[in-house]
Structure formats: structure tokens, C-alpha cells
Amino acid sequence: MLRRVANQACKNFFSSCRNIHLQPFSTSIPRPTLGPGAEDAQNYHQTLLTLFLTVPQNHKRLSVIQNSPALREYFCDPEKILQLLYDLASSKTPRTALLAVNLSRQLGHTLGMSAYEVIAYRLGTLKEWELLLYVIRSGKHNTHQTTADLLDWRARGLLETENYTQLFAIPDLYIANGLVPSRRTWHLILSGYVRNHDLAGARECLTKMTAAGHPPNYSTDALISTLYQNIGPDEQVKERGLEALAHIPPRTATHMMNSLMNLRLKIYDLDEVFYLLSAYDQTKVGPLVSLLSATTIQGSRDTDRIRPAFPVIVEPDAITFAMFIDFFAHVHDLSRCLAVVQHMRVSGVDPTLRVVTSLMRAYFLSGQGGAAVRLVSGLCDPGTFSTENLPSPDDYVVPFETAALAPPTRQVFNYLLRGVLGSNGLPGARTVIRLMRANHIKPNSQTGQIIASHMHRVQRAQPRVLMRMVRRFSPRFTLKEAHVILSSTLRFQKYLVDGVGWDVTAAKFSETRMEAERHIPERAMTGVGMSFDPLAGLQVPSRARQRGTFKPIEQSLRGRGIKSDRAAMALRIRHDAVIKGDMPSAAAVFDQMLARGLYPTRHHFSALMEGYAKSGDLDAAIQIMESTTFQPDVVMFTILIVGYARQGEPQMALDTFRRMVGEGIKPDVPVIDAVASAFFFVGAYEMCFRVLTTLWPHIGPLPADINQASLKSAVVYFRSLHNRGHMPKMSLESRRQLSEDLRRLTKEWRQWLLEHPRHRRRKQKKS
């Protein structure tokens, strides 16, 4: 079968050769004396490209070239073959560039290191990191030598594939090859330490860098400031980066400022965003300031604070505008997203694929997935695109055409996959995977992580199912994939410990029911290992089905020297605090994270709060919420409300909900569910239904037949409305209406207590 395919490919190739007046097997082709002319050279070049891209076997290609003196001479020309290798590496099958190198060796023409450097450069530009590392290894094997540029490309490839163990050994490779690491080399190594959340290693790297004759300078400060968003908002790092502004290239300055501003956008520190925006060319970013000022998200601006002026004017790029599209997309404000695109184009900044992916996300979050599909369809060849199981792109108008940005990248398809999973589920995901393959793009680790995350959140998939999904799609395993698996594992263990549903907690307050005892085998629970890295000490249960499947993932992370990140530590804190009920251990993990120089996020504080709330110490939970530098969010208030509900305090749950509303935080489905559960737990079923139906309109329209539904069916349907994307703040009108509803509910609850004296006596006896 393969032979028939190869023969047919050869026939097709010969036919294409005849079309450009070349007879590759004809000995009558005159041998060029001084080399072909420009037109002939272009013909030979195109013939060879066609040969490598259409004939699947190397011995067939070798036969064609050997039987054509003109092609053989062109192929063996040192300058011509470099251009050929560049074009092959730029093709849809870049691996053919390495096949051309091997074929050249078979013809007796050994290529120098420049050939590998050309291929490495192009693969690096295309972000084909796995293939790049393979090419560099082949170059070393074939020539027994290397160059400083290739070692730097190797360092970059190891950095992007998160192989930190080999990355940190790069200086030894320089020494072994008689070369000296440059500042660029040390910066790549330093980037690895910071990306790996290893600040102690980063400090040691700076010491070695100084000893090697490259002390930190302004470019080093800019690099650290750019990378530090993975660690957290460090004022000293930011200030050192800003001091370097006048001493670094304009493009580096833009990149650094974008990174600093993106971090502040993510944590809603809008005062700092306004300050950083003032460094940019105001003729181009002035509309962004206006859009941000008009949003209902930020509170009052600190206009009295005197801040130093920036020494240079920073030019915005497409990423600058894409960050604001992401920001407004997160709060479901599509009109402002489109306004950002319009202002970007007016300012003379052309859209890039980064802008396309941000706009795709905005469309999906706004329920207009068809427009996102329209953007992607413009990037693909019409013959490779299918809308089966995708939102229809018909009747949608997008702000710009994307054909000029073709071809699509892996990142574009991963964004499409994430959006389609939310709108069309797994059938849509299968279509996206087929589109990737039709466009010669292989799924990567992020692809597997996106699908696994969807199956964890939406389908409540078992951990072992997620493990198989990750191992199927990932050429290498990442911490994010491990996070999904561990999150799923902890969720199921929480079910084992606490049970599922309101009835389990309600049994504690019932005079007629007994709470069921739970006997959970130790081997079904997550353990804690001796090594803190790479998963903050967490180990999956010792059950053979899980431990055996997860072991290769853990070994891969450990073998590449990956250290625990903030998300892994948040999972460990949640494990110790919520599942094990060991608050001293959870606090120790939190302190260890701080000792490593990592900044806590809302997830860490929420995990601690949930642990204290579950143990009954709600005062400690409130103290943690009030001590954070973050504004409390709906998750933190939900934790408190659940805590009061479990203590049989519906009035306190309602008061906490009122406090949340007073701070302008928009309620979501889980927090309303928690308030209603507080009444269910104490047997006030009518009041529970009343709370649910009163607060329901603040999430969505109340069903017309809600009064005929049972409490159970109403709760199940209400939970199905949960959408994790929500506005952090409410309008003033919505806040007033919700406050009025809460006053009415409080009045009804007091009346209910008067009508049910037995419940009132039980409550007084408990107190």
C-alpha cells in the first residue's frame, strides 16, 4: 500500500516537473556551466520543493536528484541549499528540512553548521520546539560539533518545553564545546528559573552570571520585570523595570510594560493600570483610558497620589490592545472589546493572531461563537474548513478580515477548542481536532489540558479518565494537566468525606434522622509524599488504577526539574484544610509558599477560609478575608455563607449575603444556592423555596411554571444556570433591587419563626 502511494506521488511529481519544462530523468538536460540563471534557478528551487513535499520516501527523492545533473548541482550548491532548507522548514511539513540534510549527506555533500542554524532559526520562529531540539541533536550527531547560536536555540527550546534540568546544564555544554556563554544565554537560563518559580535558583544564577563577566544590567531588570507576572505583583521588581525604561530598546520596553500592565489588569488594580498607561503614546492609548474610566468595575480613582513621570514614551503594539480585549471580555462587555479593536486600527496598529484569539474569546463569552468561527474560517483554506458541530458563522460580521494573517496557528485552534467545548461540547471538540490535522497542526499539551479541564468541570469525569485523556494528547506533560487531575481527585475525595447534596447536612439538624457514619479506606485518599516538588507534596491515591496511570506524568515533571507553582500549592492547602481538616499543616504550606517568594492569590486565601469555615471557626475565616490585599469576591462570601448554613444559622447566612451585595458584588448561582440551603438545613423548606425564587431573577428569568415545580427540581434546574464568567460588580439599580428583596426575605423569615415556635425553641436551646 505504501509503495503504491509512493509511486503515485512520484508520478504526480514528474507531471509537475513537465509543467515547468524539466525532465528530471533525462540525461539530455544540459549541465549548467556557471550555474543556472535566475529564472532557471527558481524553477530548480520550486522543483526540489515539490519533490520533498509530495514524494513521501527519501530513496525516491534521492533517485530523482541523482538522475538529474541540473538538480544535483543545484542541490549541492552551498548557498542554494540554505534557501531550500529555509523554505522547507517554513512549509506545512517542516520535518522535510532535516530529510533534505540527510539526503545531502547521502549524495556525499556534508553541510556545515550554517544549515542547521537556518533550520533552527525558522523552527524557532514557528515555535516548533520539539522538532527544533531534534534538529540540533541531529546536527551534533552528524557533525560532532555545534555553535553558540545552536546552543542558544537549544536553551530556548528547553525553556519552552519546560525541560529545566537540561536547561540549567547549558553552561556545561558551552564549556565542553570550547565556547563561552553570552549574556543572552544567561538570560535564557534566568528565565527558566523564574518561570519555574525557583527564586532561590534565580538569585544563584545572577551570581554565576556576574562571575562569568555578565553582571545584571538594565536589560536583566527588564527581563525579570517581564517574567515576574508568574510570581506576583512585586513593587521592587516593578520599580527596577521602570528605571530601565530609558536604557532598553523600544520593543523591549513595550514588551515589559505590557507584562506589568497585564498583571494589574488580572487583579483589577486599575489605579496602577491608569498609571502604567500614562507611559504610552497618549494619541494611541487615550481611548483605552476613556473606555476603562467608563467601566463600572473600578471604584474611585486615587487622583491625589503623586507618581513620577516616565522617562520615555512607550509605543503600544497589538498585544497592548489585546490585553484590554481580554479584560473587557472577562466582564462580558463585547461592545467595549469591539471598541478596542476599532481604536487599535485607527491608531495604525495592525491586528495580529494574538488579537484574533482575544477577540475569539470575547465572542464566545458573549454567546456569539459563530463570529469566532468566522474569524478562524478566514485563516484556513476553504477546502480544509468544516462547520460541522460548530456555531454557524453565517450572518456574522467581524471587524476585520483574517485571510492576510493565515495560516492559523496551534494557539488559534486551542482558543477555538476552548470556546467550542463551552457551546457545542465534545462533538464540537472532535471537529476542531480534525481541523487541526487538516491544517497540518498537531494537538499539544495545552490541547489535552483544555479537553481534560472541560471534562472535569462540566462532565465531572473520573480522575483516571482525565489521566488517559492527558496521556493521549500530550507529547510532554505539564503542571497544568497535573492540576486538572489533582483537582478532580480532590473533588471526589471531598464527596467521600462530606457526602453529596443538602440532605447529608440536613440530617445533622433533624430530630428523626441519624447522620450516617463514613468509613473511607486510606488507600482511596490522596497522600503526602516526602518531596514537596513538583506537586506540593500531593500524591494520588494508592489504588493501582490511579497511581499506575499517574506515575508517568509525575515522573516526567520530576525528571524535567519542574517545581511546584502557586496553583499546586493552592491544591495542597485545600487538601490539608478542607479534606484532612489539618489547619496547622495548611498554614505551614502557605508559609512555605511565602518563603519561596511566591505571592498568594485569592485561591490560597479561599482554601484557608474554607478550612476554617468547615471546622466551625468562622471568625478566623472572616479575619483571613479581611486581611487580604484583595477585594473579597463572591467565592469568599459563598464560603462564609456555607459555613453559617452548616451551623444552622440562616439569619447569619442572609446577613452575610446582604453584606456582599452592599459591597457591590454580583451574586452567582452557587452563593444563592448556599443561602437557600441554610433554610433547608433547619427544616424551613417553604422559606428555602421562597429564598430561591426571590433571588433567582438576579441570575436569569424565573420559569413561568416555577410554582408548580418541586423544591428539588427547582434547585437542580437553577444549578444548571451556573456560568463561571460573571460581572464582579453590579449596577446601582441592581444593587437597590436586590437589597429590597433581601429586606423582604428577612421580614418573611422573622414571620416564619413566629409561626414555627418549635423551631425557635430548638434554636434557643442550641444557643
PDB file of N, CA and C in Angstrom, residues 503-549:
ATOM      1  N   ASP A 503     -29.261  16.940  51.779  1.00  0.00           N
ATOM      2  CA  ASP A 503     -29.791  16.013  52.780  1.00  0.00           C
ATOM      3  C   ASP A 503     -28.717  15.577  53.772  1.00  0.00           C
ATOM      4  N   VAL A 504     -27.480  15.458  53.316  1.00  0.00           N
ATOM      5  CA  VAL A 504     -26.411  14.985  54.194  1.00  0.00           C
ATOM      6  C   VAL A 504     -26.225  15.930  55.368  1.00  0.00           C
ATOM      7  N   THR A 505     -26.168  17.248  55.084  1.00  0.00           N
ATOM      8  CA  THR A 505     -26.006  18.230  56.156  1.00  0.00           C
ATOM      9  C   THR A 505     -27.293  18.394  56.946  1.00  0.00           C
ATOM     10  N   ALA A 506     -28.449  18.319  56.277  1.00  0.00           N
ATOM     11  CA  ALA A 506     -29.732  18.494  56.962  1.00  0.00           C
ATOM     12  C   ALA A 506     -29.943  17.415  58.021  1.00  0.00           C
ATOM     13  N   ALA A 507     -29.373  16.227  57.824  1.00  0.00           N
ATOM     14  CA  ALA A 507     -29.530  15.147  58.796  1.00  0.00           C
ATOM     15  C   ALA A 507     -28.944  15.525  60.152  1.00  0.00           C
ATOM     16  N   LYS A 508     -27.963  16.418  60.177  1.00  0.00           N
ATOM     17  CA  LYS A 508     -27.341  16.817  61.442  1.00  0.00           C
ATOM     18  C   LYS A 508     -28.312  17.614  62.317  1.00  0.00           C
ATOM     19  N   PHE A 509     -29.286  18.273  61.685  1.00  0.00           N
ATOM     20  CA  PHE A 509     -30.223  19.113  62.428  1.00  0.00           C
ATOM     21  C   PHE A 509     -31.582  18.441  62.617  1.00  0.00           C
ATOM     22  N   SER A 510     -31.720  17.229  62.097  1.00  0.00           N
ATOM     23  CA  SER A 510     -33.007  16.544  62.175  1.00  0.00           C
ATOM     24  C   SER A 510     -33.144  15.797  63.507  1.00  0.00           C
ATOM     25  N   GLU A 511     -34.358  15.809  64.060  1.00  0.00           N
ATOM     26  CA  GLU A 511     -34.617  15.078  65.294  1.00  0.00           C
ATOM     27  C   GLU A 511     -34.986  13.625  65.020  1.00  0.00           C
ATOM     28  N   THR A 512     -35.238  13.310  63.743  1.00  0.00           N
ATOM     29  CA  THR A 512     -35.701  11.959  63.414  1.00  0.00           C
ATOM     30  C   THR A 512     -34.682  11.156  62.618  1.00  0.00           C
ATOM     31  N   ARG A 513     -33.661  11.829  62.096  1.00  0.00           N
ATOM     32  CA  ARG A 513     -32.673  11.126  61.276  1.00  0.00           C
ATOM     33  C   ARG A 513     -31.325  11.130  61.964  1.00  0.00           C
ATOM     34  N   MET A 514     -30.538  10.087  61.698  1.00  0.00           N
ATOM     35  CA  MET A 514     -29.181   9.982  62.230  1.00  0.00           C
ATOM     36  C   MET A 514     -28.190  10.190  61.093  1.00  0.00           C
ATOM     37  N   GLU A 515     -27.127  10.941  61.378  1.00  0.00           N
ATOM     38  CA  GLU A 515     -26.101  11.148  60.368  1.00  0.00           C
ATOM     39  C   GLU A 515     -25.323   9.850  60.142  1.00  0.00           C
ATOM     40  N   ALA A 516     -25.207   9.446  58.900  1.00  0.00           N
ATOM     41  CA  ALA A 516     -24.536   8.184  58.573  1.00  0.00           C
ATOM     42  C   ALA A 516     -23.035   8.299  58.801  1.00  0.00           C
ATOM     43  N   GLU A 517     -22.470   7.250  59.421  1.00  0.00           N
ATOM     44  CA  GLU A 517     -21.019   7.217  59.614  1.00  0.00           C
ATOM     45  C   GLU A 517     -20.335   6.832  58.307  1.00  0.00           C
ATOM     46  N   ARG A 518     -19.167   7.420  58.099  1.00  0.00           N
ATOM     47  CA  ARG A 518     -18.443   7.201  56.847  1.00  0.00           C
ATOM     48  C   ARG A 518     -17.132   6.497  57.143  1.00  0.00           C
ATOM     49  N   HIS A 519     -16.930   5.368  56.485  1.00  0.00           N
ATOM     50  CA  HIS A 519     -15.681   4.629  56.613  1.00  0.00           C
ATOM     51  C   HIS A 519     -14.977   4.685  55.258  1.00  0.00           C
ATOM     52  N   ILE A 520     -13.924   5.464  55.210  1.00  0.00           N
ATOM     53  CA  ILE A 520     -13.220   5.691  53.943  1.00  0.00           C
ATOM     54  C   ILE A 520     -11.867   5.003  54.004  1.00  0.00           C
ATOM     55  N   PRO A 521     -11.600   4.070  53.099  1.00  0.00           N
ATOM     56  CA  PRO A 521     -10.289   3.399  53.099  1.00  0.00           C
ATOM     57  C   PRO A 521      -9.160   4.399  52.874  1.00  0.00           C
ATOM     58  N   GLU A 522      -8.077   4.230  53.585  1.00  0.00           N
ATOM     59  CA  GLU A 522      -6.948   5.148  53.468  1.00  0.00           C
ATOM     60  C   GLU A 522      -6.360   5.139  52.069  1.00  0.00           C
ATOM     61  N   ARG A 523      -6.398   3.972  51.413  1.00  0.00           N
ATOM     62  CA  ARG A 523      -5.814   3.868  50.085  1.00  0.00           C
ATOM     63  C   ARG A 523      -6.630   4.603  49.019  1.00  0.00           C
ATOM     64  N   ALA A 524      -7.841   5.070  49.406  1.00  0.00           N
ATOM     65  CA  ALA A 524      -8.664   5.836  48.464  1.00  0.00           C
ATOM     66  C   ALA A 524      -8.432   7.334  48.583  1.00  0.00           C
ATOM     67  N   MET A 525      -7.571   7.722  49.530  1.00  0.00           N
ATOM     68  CA  MET A 525      -7.356   9.143  49.793  1.00  0.00           C
ATOM     69  C   MET A 525      -5.997   9.592  49.274  1.00  0.00           C
ATOM     70  N   THR A 526      -5.926  10.873  48.911  1.00  0.00           N
ATOM     71  CA  THR A 526      -4.668  11.459  48.466  1.00  0.00           C
ATOM     72  C   THR A 526      -3.689  11.510  49.630  1.00  0.00           C
ATOM     73  N   GLY A 527      -2.441  11.162  49.347  1.00  0.00           N
ATOM     74  CA  GLY A 527      -1.410  11.202  50.370  1.00  0.00           C
ATOM     75  C   GLY A 527      -0.463  12.367  50.192  1.00  0.00           C
ATOM     76  N   VAL A 528       0.492  12.459  51.099  1.00  0.00           N
ATOM     77  CA  VAL A 528       1.512  13.499  51.058  1.00  0.00           C
ATOM     78  C   VAL A 528       2.868  12.815  51.073  1.00  0.00           C
ATOM     79  N   GLY A 529       3.694  13.099  50.066  1.00  0.00           N
ATOM     80  CA  GLY A 529       4.997  12.473  49.942  1.00  0.00           C
ATOM     81  C   GLY A 529       6.090  13.270  50.625  1.00  0.00           C
ATOM     82  N   MET A 530       7.289  12.726  50.583  1.00  0.00           N
ATOM     83  CA  MET A 530       8.437  13.367  51.219  1.00  0.00           C
ATOM     84  C   MET A 530       8.915  14.571  50.419  1.00  0.00           C
ATOM     85  N   SER A 531       8.806  14.499  49.092  1.00  0.00           N
ATOM     86  CA  SER A 531       9.295  15.582  48.240  1.00  0.00           C
ATOM     87  C   SER A 531       8.176  16.593  48.001  1.00  0.00           C
ATOM     88  N   PHE A 532       8.494  17.870  48.203  1.00  0.00           N
ATOM     89  CA  PHE A 532       7.483  18.910  48.027  1.00  0.00           C
ATOM     90  C   PHE A 532       7.249  19.222  46.556  1.00  0.00           C
ATOM     91  N   ASP A 533       8.256  19.018  45.727  1.00  0.00           N
ATOM     92  CA  ASP A 533       8.135  19.299  44.293  1.00  0.00           C
ATOM     93  C   ASP A 533       7.977  17.987  43.530  1.00  0.00           C
ATOM     94  N   PRO A 534       7.251  17.990  42.415  1.00  0.00           N
ATOM     95  CA  PRO A 534       6.699  19.144  41.687  1.00  0.00           C
ATOM     96  C   PRO A 534       5.241  19.467  42.003  1.00  0.00           C
ATOM     97  N   LEU A 535       4.595  18.684  42.913  1.00  0.00           N
ATOM     98  CA  LEU A 535       3.153  18.822  43.109  1.00  0.00           C
ATOM     99  C   LEU A 535       2.818  19.200  44.540  1.00  0.00           C
ATOM    100  N   ALA A 536       3.678  20.003  45.156  1.00  0.00           N
ATOM    101  CA  ALA A 536       3.457  20.479  46.526  1.00  0.00           C
ATOM    102  C   ALA A 536       3.280  19.314  47.493  1.00  0.00           C
ATOM    103  N   GLY A 537       3.902  18.186  47.179  1.00  0.00           N
ATOM    104  CA  GLY A 537       3.859  17.024  48.056  1.00  0.00           C
ATOM    105  C   GLY A 537       2.668  16.125  47.883  1.00  0.00           C
ATOM    106  N   LEU A 538       1.703  16.489  47.048  1.00  0.00           N
ATOM    107  CA  LEU A 538       0.492  15.679  46.871  1.00  0.00           C
ATOM    108  C   LEU A 538       0.797  14.409  46.081  1.00  0.00           C
ATOM    109  N   GLN A 539       0.190  13.326  46.490  1.00  0.00           N
ATOM    110  CA  GLN A 539       0.285  12.060  45.770  1.00  0.00           C
ATOM    111  C   GLN A 539      -1.113  11.508  45.567  1.00  0.00           C
ATOM    112  N   VAL A 540      -1.371  11.009  44.365  1.00  0.00           N
ATOM    113  CA  VAL A 540      -2.692  10.450  44.088  1.00  0.00           C
ATOM    114  C   VAL A 540      -2.895   9.201  44.935  1.00  0.00           C
ATOM    115  N   PRO A 541      -4.152   8.793  45.126  1.00  0.00           N
ATOM    116  CA  PRO A 541      -4.416   7.603  45.954  1.00  0.00           C
ATOM    117  C   PRO A 541      -3.631   6.387  45.483  1.00  0.00           C
ATOM    118  N   SER A 542      -3.353   5.491  46.413  1.00  0.00           N
ATOM    119  CA  SER A 542      -2.512   4.332  46.111  1.00  0.00           C
ATOM    120  C   SER A 542      -3.241   3.246  45.347  1.00  0.00           C
ATOM    121  N   ARG A 543      -4.517   3.462  45.020  1.00  0.00           N
ATOM    122  CA  ARG A 543      -5.234   2.493  44.192  1.00  0.00           C
ATOM    123  C   ARG A 543      -4.471   2.281  42.892  1.00  0.00           C
ATOM    124  N   ALA A 544      -4.320   1.040  42.493  1.00  0.00           N
ATOM    125  CA  ALA A 544      -3.465   0.702  41.339  1.00  0.00           C
ATOM    126  C   ALA A 544      -3.916   1.413  40.075  1.00  0.00           C
ATOM    127  N   ARG A 545      -5.232   1.540  39.882  1.00  0.00           N
ATOM    128  CA  ARG A 545      -5.722   2.126  38.639  1.00  0.00           C
ATOM    129  C   ARG A 545      -5.302   3.585  38.502  1.00  0.00           C
ATOM    130  N   GLN A 546      -5.210   4.303  39.641  1.00  0.00           N
ATOM    131  CA  GLN A 546      -4.868   5.710  39.573  1.00  0.00           C
ATOM    132  C   GLN A 546      -3.367   5.935  39.677  1.00  0.00           C
ATOM    133  N   ARG A 547      -2.739   5.308  40.659  1.00  0.00           N
ATOM    134  CA  ARG A 547      -1.317   5.560  40.873  1.00  0.00           C
ATOM    135  C   ARG A 547      -0.500   5.127  39.656  1.00  0.00           C
ATOM    136  N   GLY A 548      -0.823   3.964  39.072  1.00  0.00           N
ATOM    137  CA  GLY A 548      -0.064   3.480  37.919  1.00  0.00           C
ATOM    138  C   GLY A 548      -0.210   4.372  36.705  1.00  0.00           C
ATOM    139  N   THR A 549      -1.422   4.936  36.497  1.00  0.00           N
ATOM    140  CA  THR A 549      -1.645   5.799  35.344  1.00  0.00           C
ATOM    141  C   THR A 549      -0.997   7.160  35.534  1.00  0.00           C
TER     142      THR A 549
END
